[in-house]
Amino acid sequence: MIESLNKAFCALPGVGNKTAQRFVYHLLERNREGGFELAKALVDAMEHVQSCHSCRTLSEQQICTICANSTRDHSQLCIVETPTDIHAIEQSGVYSGLYFVLSGYLSPIDGIGADELGLDDLAQKLSNNSVSEIILATNATVEGEVTAHYISTMARQFEVKITRIAHGIPIGGELEYADMNTIAHALSGRKNYD
Amino acid sequence: MIESLNKAFCALPGVGNKTAQRFVYHLLERNREGGFELAKALVDAMEHVQSCHSCRTLSEQQICTICANSTRDHSQLCIVETPTDIHAIEQSGVYSGLYFVLSGYLSPIDGIGADELGLDDLAQKLSNNSVSEIILATNATVEGEVTAHYISTMARQFEVKITRIAHGIPIGGELEYADMNTIAHALSGRKNYD
């Protein structure tokens, strides 16, 4: 029983045997109530959380709260890799448009193509002319860049402005500690100072 | 639902909001089966794991497998702070006696006294003369030392050998990086070289 709980915890990302053991003994010795609550929350979420039918993020309703919010700008569509990216962008507080979640990136070697990323749904959305700008906010990794490039090519057949989030030195970051690729991007993406 | 699962994960030691979020999205997006298994293992363990009636470690039976094992040396009793300490000592493979788990250390300020550590049970065990040696294996912290000292004073009324695990430079450790307290202990605890 202790062993199988240990093993079940190891299924979580970044949790090895030692960490799992710490979780198990903490719950058993100090917080059994918390253990029951976690079990209940797990079953609730695993059973009821689904994908938003519009933007594919994880949601408790068929249409997530962001897509259902009529005060947001429905003409902007920010394309992200995961639901956590939405959370990060929302916290910045500067974006009030909608999102589209790919749930991953193009990776033919893992069998992840346009279908798995829901690019048909995206094309469908773009074809009815309600979207005027798509913002490609995939990660600044090789896979993210390839995915952004693929989507931009696909989106060119529609009348839509295609933008990519800016890459450069992070705020608070020091040039000295930035890697050469970031500096190269920061230089080539320089803007007029006004 | 996602929020409450997030909060439930934050009850685990060392898990903050970001880590909890990572757990939640991982389970929801990639491993719902694992989520259900974790929930089941949690309920099983929280409901059925109890304290061993003999050594107070966490156990699925009334008497744990170590205490119930008649091939082990029942005359040696190793006193540890937590069940995880038993696990660590068992892995070293050099000890074949029994254990006694304090589930903490003396800390009057937190209301943890002799009663909470089960020292009555321990005195009971020592009084029937079946134990010939107790090994004080509490942590090498101030609290652990105080607890070891308290137990040794209490145990002196019984006819029992009282030992403390050795402290010094860890195997593979370099003198250069050892702290001064460890070096002081290593020097004062030096043995004849043979």
XYZ file of C-alpha atoms in Angstrom:
388
model
C 0.000 0.000 0.000
C 2.768 2.412 0.961
C 4.796 1.066 -1.952
C 1.996 1.479 -4.479
C 1.281 5.035 -3.326
C 4.993 5.711 -3.717
C 4.885 4.348 -7.270
C 1.749 6.329 -8.130
C 3.459 9.563 -7.054
C 6.434 8.720 -9.282
C 4.087 9.141 -12.280
C 4.180 12.905 -11.674
C 6.753 14.846 -13.716
C 10.024 15.444 -11.875
C 9.076 13.235 -8.935
C 11.569 10.460 -8.158
C 11.587 7.842 -5.450
C 12.939 10.086 -2.675
C 10.459 12.882 -3.316
C 7.585 10.389 -3.567
C 8.629 8.900 -0.219
C 8.623 12.358 1.330
C 5.087 12.984 0.001
C 3.843 9.612 1.290
C 5.218 9.967 4.823
C 4.136 13.583 5.066
C 0.545 12.696 4.201
C 0.445 9.556 6.362
C 2.041 11.146 9.409
C 0.834 14.714 9.339
C -1.977 15.270 6.891
C -4.304 12.329 6.148
C -7.129 14.801 5.586
C -5.019 16.414 2.849
C -4.492 12.977 1.315
C -8.234 12.363 1.070
C -8.789 15.844 -0.337
C -6.118 15.291 -2.975
C -7.729 11.974 -3.950
C -11.141 13.606 -4.297
C -9.794 16.564 -6.287
C -7.950 14.136 -8.584
C -11.053 12.065 -9.362
C -13.176 15.214 -9.884
C -10.670 16.739 -12.284
C -9.835 13.544 -14.193
C -13.552 12.858 -14.727
C -14.885 16.303 -15.526
C -12.168 18.436 -17.097
C -12.404 18.419 -20.889
C -11.147 20.473 -23.830
C -12.834 23.779 -24.647
C -14.695 23.188 -27.930
C -13.520 26.529 -29.228
C -9.888 27.009 -28.151
C -8.939 23.468 -27.005
C -7.670 24.572 -23.584
C -8.552 22.477 -20.521
C -11.913 23.563 -19.185
C -14.733 22.492 -16.909
C -17.344 23.725 -19.374
C -17.776 22.972 -23.080
C -16.694 26.547 -23.808
C -14.014 27.944 -21.478
C -14.472 31.190 -19.536
C -12.124 33.107 -21.827
C -13.900 32.077 -25.048
C -17.294 32.705 -23.420
C -16.305 36.212 -22.301
C -17.938 38.650 -24.728
C -15.921 41.613 -23.434
C -12.695 40.152 -24.826
C -11.464 40.998 -28.302
C -12.634 38.092 -30.476
C -10.674 39.361 -33.489
C -7.282 38.494 -31.944
C -6.171 34.883 -31.639
C -3.025 34.002 -29.717
C -1.679 30.561 -30.608
C 0.109 28.775 -27.751
C 1.498 25.303 -27.146
C -0.103 24.501 -23.782
C -2.843 25.679 -21.380
C -0.118 26.778 -18.926
C 1.067 29.285 -21.550
C -2.406 30.878 -21.420
C -2.058 31.188 -17.662
C 1.343 32.887 -18.058
C 0.075 35.336 -20.683
C -3.066 36.138 -18.657
C -0.889 36.995 -15.667
C 0.982 39.594 -17.737
C -2.363 41.391 -18.054
C -1.687 43.002 -21.442
C -3.668 40.684 -23.721
C -7.431 40.675 -24.013
C -7.987 38.560 -27.129
C -8.722 34.846 -27.438
C -6.404 31.843 -27.531
C -5.913 28.659 -29.480
C -4.094 25.765 -27.802
C -2.068 23.371 -29.957
C -1.377 20.964 -27.074
C 2.154 20.379 -28.299
C 4.302 21.163 -31.333
C 4.855 19.622 -34.743
C 6.963 16.517 -34.299
C 6.599 14.042 -37.175
C 9.000 11.632 -35.441
C 6.533 11.330 -32.523
C 3.573 11.121 -34.908
C 2.390 14.643 -34.061
C 1.249 16.365 -37.252
C -1.234 19.056 -38.249
C -4.216 16.882 -37.243
C -3.013 16.346 -33.653
C -2.464 20.098 -33.211
C -6.002 20.851 -34.396
C -4.845 22.969 -37.334
C -8.036 22.037 -39.236
C -10.068 23.672 -36.457
C -7.759 26.672 -36.667
C -8.208 26.941 -40.475
C -11.966 26.682 -39.934
C -11.827 29.565 -37.436
C -9.772 31.710 -39.822
C -11.997 30.961 -42.827
C -15.069 32.667 -41.390
C -13.265 36.032 -41.279
C -13.972 36.841 -37.631
C -10.247 36.817 -36.788
C -8.130 39.751 -37.986
C -4.788 38.847 -36.327
C -3.125 35.673 -35.179
C -0.236 35.996 -32.735
C 2.174 33.071 -32.903
C 3.235 32.524 -29.266
C 4.775 29.070 -29.526
C 7.968 28.587 -27.517
C 11.315 29.990 -28.682
C 12.637 26.471 -29.259
C 13.474 24.789 -32.567
C 10.169 22.881 -32.420
C 8.227 26.002 -31.504
C 9.795 27.944 -34.388
C 9.050 25.172 -36.887
C 5.455 24.995 -35.671
C 5.078 28.796 -35.905
C 6.498 28.722 -39.439
C 4.112 25.939 -40.499
C 1.086 27.766 -39.118
C 2.113 31.059 -40.727
C 2.385 29.325 -44.117
C -1.027 27.742 -43.634
C -2.602 31.016 -42.481
C -1.400 33.029 -45.473
C -4.323 31.770 -47.570
C -6.664 33.722 -45.293
C -6.978 37.471 -44.940
C -5.367 37.736 -41.554
C -2.441 39.610 -40.042
C 0.195 37.154 -38.789
C 2.526 38.242 -35.961
C 5.114 36.512 -33.781
C 5.857 37.500 -30.158
C 9.179 39.339 -29.761
C 12.349 37.556 -28.679
C 15.267 39.239 -26.963
C 16.842 40.006 -23.612
C 14.334 39.280 -20.826
C 13.375 42.245 -18.604
C 15.771 42.405 -15.660
C 18.236 40.256 -17.617
C 21.867 41.214 -18.119
C 23.604 41.077 -21.481
C 26.601 39.418 -19.844
C 24.556 36.349 -18.955
C 22.413 36.101 -22.082
C 23.289 33.305 -24.535
C 24.505 34.164 -28.027
C 21.253 33.166 -29.785
C 19.241 35.487 -27.566
C 21.675 38.334 -28.220
C 21.561 37.641 -31.968
C 17.744 37.808 -31.852
C 17.814 40.937 -29.701
C 20.121 42.680 -32.187
C 18.344 41.623 -35.374
C 14.977 42.499 -33.823
C 16.073 45.990 -32.699
C 13.581 48.835 -32.955
C 13.792 52.625 -33.341
C 14.272 54.247 -29.972
C 11.721 56.950 -29.332
C -11.911 21.885 -10.391
C -8.485 22.557 -11.900
C -7.960 25.204 -9.199
C -8.925 22.904 -6.326
C -6.672 20.107 -7.627
C -3.892 22.669 -7.811
C -4.534 23.680 -4.204
C -4.667 20.052 -3.039
C -1.249 19.383 -4.575
C 0.156 22.418 -2.743
C -0.444 20.511 0.523
C 2.523 18.280 -0.370
C 5.866 19.310 1.129
C 7.998 21.419 -1.195
C 5.254 21.782 -3.796
C 4.398 25.369 -4.719
C 1.934 26.763 -7.197
C 4.117 26.294 -10.298
C 4.967 22.677 -9.520
C 1.330 21.914 -8.674
C 0.278 23.404 -12.004
C 2.806 21.203 -13.786
C 1.416 18.110 -12.017
C -2.183 19.060 -12.865
C -1.598 19.690 -16.566
C 0.602 16.642 -16.923
C -2.098 14.379 -15.493
C -4.960 16.033 -17.385
C -3.202 16.131 -20.723
C -1.061 13.028 -20.757
C -1.924 10.636 -17.976
C -5.516 10.602 -16.702
C -5.124 6.909 -15.919
C -2.210 7.808 -13.638
C -4.401 10.409 -11.949
C -7.071 7.817 -11.124
C -4.418 5.376 -9.904
C -2.908 8.020 -7.642
C -6.362 8.825 -6.219
C -7.010 5.147 -5.495
C -3.590 4.581 -3.936
C -4.102 7.674 -1.763
C -7.464 6.513 -0.396
C -6.132 2.978 0.194
C -3.101 4.221 2.097
C -4.874 6.948 4.093
C -7.541 4.457 5.195
C -5.464 1.381 5.934
C -1.945 2.390 6.940
C -1.569 2.494 10.716
C 1.217 2.469 13.290
C 2.956 -0.808 14.106
C 1.856 -1.700 17.654
C 5.392 -2.700 18.525
C 7.766 -0.182 16.922
C 5.361 2.641 15.912
C 6.500 2.720 12.270
C 3.880 3.076 9.514
C 2.579 -0.342 8.588
C -0.270 -2.073 6.809
C -0.515 -4.722 9.522
C -0.833 -4.357 13.295
C 2.743 -5.607 13.607
C 5.107 -4.496 10.824
C 7.129 -6.950 8.744
C 10.373 -6.103 10.552
C 8.966 -6.660 14.057
C 7.199 -9.842 12.878
C 10.402 -11.256 11.389
C 11.718 -13.859 13.838
C 15.084 -14.175 12.053
C 16.019 -10.627 13.081
C 17.918 -9.912 16.288
C 15.235 -8.961 18.820
C 17.829 -7.957 21.427
C 18.937 -4.854 19.499
C 16.705 -1.793 19.299
C 17.596 1.102 17.011
C 15.813 4.328 17.927
C 15.046 6.624 14.989
C 13.055 9.787 14.439
C 10.991 8.781 11.402
C 9.935 5.731 9.334
C 12.080 7.038 6.451
C 15.135 6.628 8.694
C 14.316 2.906 8.949
C 14.245 2.743 5.167
C 17.664 4.427 4.958
C 19.226 2.115 7.565
C 17.708 -0.985 5.941
C 19.275 0.002 2.631
C 22.734 0.033 4.233
C 22.216 -3.682 4.858
C 24.357 -3.893 8.015
C 21.656 -3.871 10.691
C 19.450 -6.835 11.511
C 17.887 -5.778 14.813
C 14.562 -4.069 15.493
C 13.577 -0.404 15.471
C 11.617 2.050 17.571
C 10.167 5.131 15.856
C 9.793 8.345 17.869
C 7.911 10.162 15.083
C 9.729 13.372 15.861
C 12.049 14.811 18.475
C 11.654 16.435 21.882
C 10.398 19.954 21.362
C 8.612 21.367 24.411
C 7.920 24.607 22.540
C 5.782 22.653 20.028
C 4.210 20.596 22.791
C 6.158 17.456 21.882
C 7.270 15.721 25.062
C 8.047 12.179 26.202
C 4.408 11.097 25.779
C 4.200 12.120 22.131
C 7.426 10.235 21.351
C 6.086 7.056 22.963
C 8.855 6.897 25.562
C 6.474 5.062 27.948
C 6.180 2.264 25.388
C 9.955 2.283 25.057
C 10.449 2.028 28.853
C 7.926 -0.833 28.858
C 9.954 -2.640 26.186
C 13.207 -2.148 28.115
C 11.702 -3.253 31.431
C 11.023 -6.822 30.337
C 14.736 -7.427 29.736
C 14.460 -8.734 26.176
C 16.537 -5.832 24.819
C 20.270 -5.867 25.481
C 21.312 -2.802 23.444
C 19.634 0.383 22.306
C 21.260 2.301 19.455
C 20.429 6.004 19.490
C 20.108 6.913 15.808
C 18.331 10.252 16.068
C 19.566 12.937 13.680
C 22.840 14.784 14.273
C 20.923 18.012 14.883
C 20.571 19.928 18.145
C 17.058 18.475 18.595
C 18.242 14.969 17.752
C 21.126 15.225 20.256
C 18.845 16.489 23.017
C 16.385 13.675 22.347
C 19.190 11.077 22.367
C 20.484 12.488 25.667
C 17.008 12.375 27.233
C 16.452 8.777 26.168
C 19.898 7.685 27.380
C 19.167 9.187 30.820
C 15.811 7.419 30.945
C 17.302 4.089 29.796
C 20.034 4.041 32.443
C 17.581 2.637 35.002
C 17.417 -0.572 32.939
C 20.149 -3.096 32.383
C 20.838 -2.217 28.781
C 23.856 -1.125 26.749
C 23.296 2.355 25.296
C 25.141 3.330 22.109
C 25.002 6.284 19.718
C 25.728 6.012 15.978
C 29.117 7.478 14.995
C 29.463 10.971 13.615
C 32.337 12.146 11.437
C 33.411 12.694 7.853
C 30.945 10.976 5.478
C 32.404 8.267 3.227
C 33.576 9.861 -0.025
C 33.637 13.236 1.707
C 36.633 15.546 1.658
C 38.023 17.227 4.771
C 38.300 20.490 2.856
C 34.525 20.702 2.452
C 33.485 19.352 5.863
C 32.145 21.910 8.339
C 34.013 22.587 11.583
C 31.516 20.744 13.815
C 31.832 17.592 11.737
C 35.634 17.811 11.865
C 35.544 18.389 15.631
C 33.371 15.271 16.037
C 35.584 13.256 13.686
C 38.683 14.184 15.711
C 37.238 13.643 19.160
C 35.704 10.348 18.028
C 38.971 9.026 16.541
C 39.755 5.324 16.915
C 42.926 3.215 17.010
C 44.030 2.384 13.488
C 44.530 -1.330 13.016
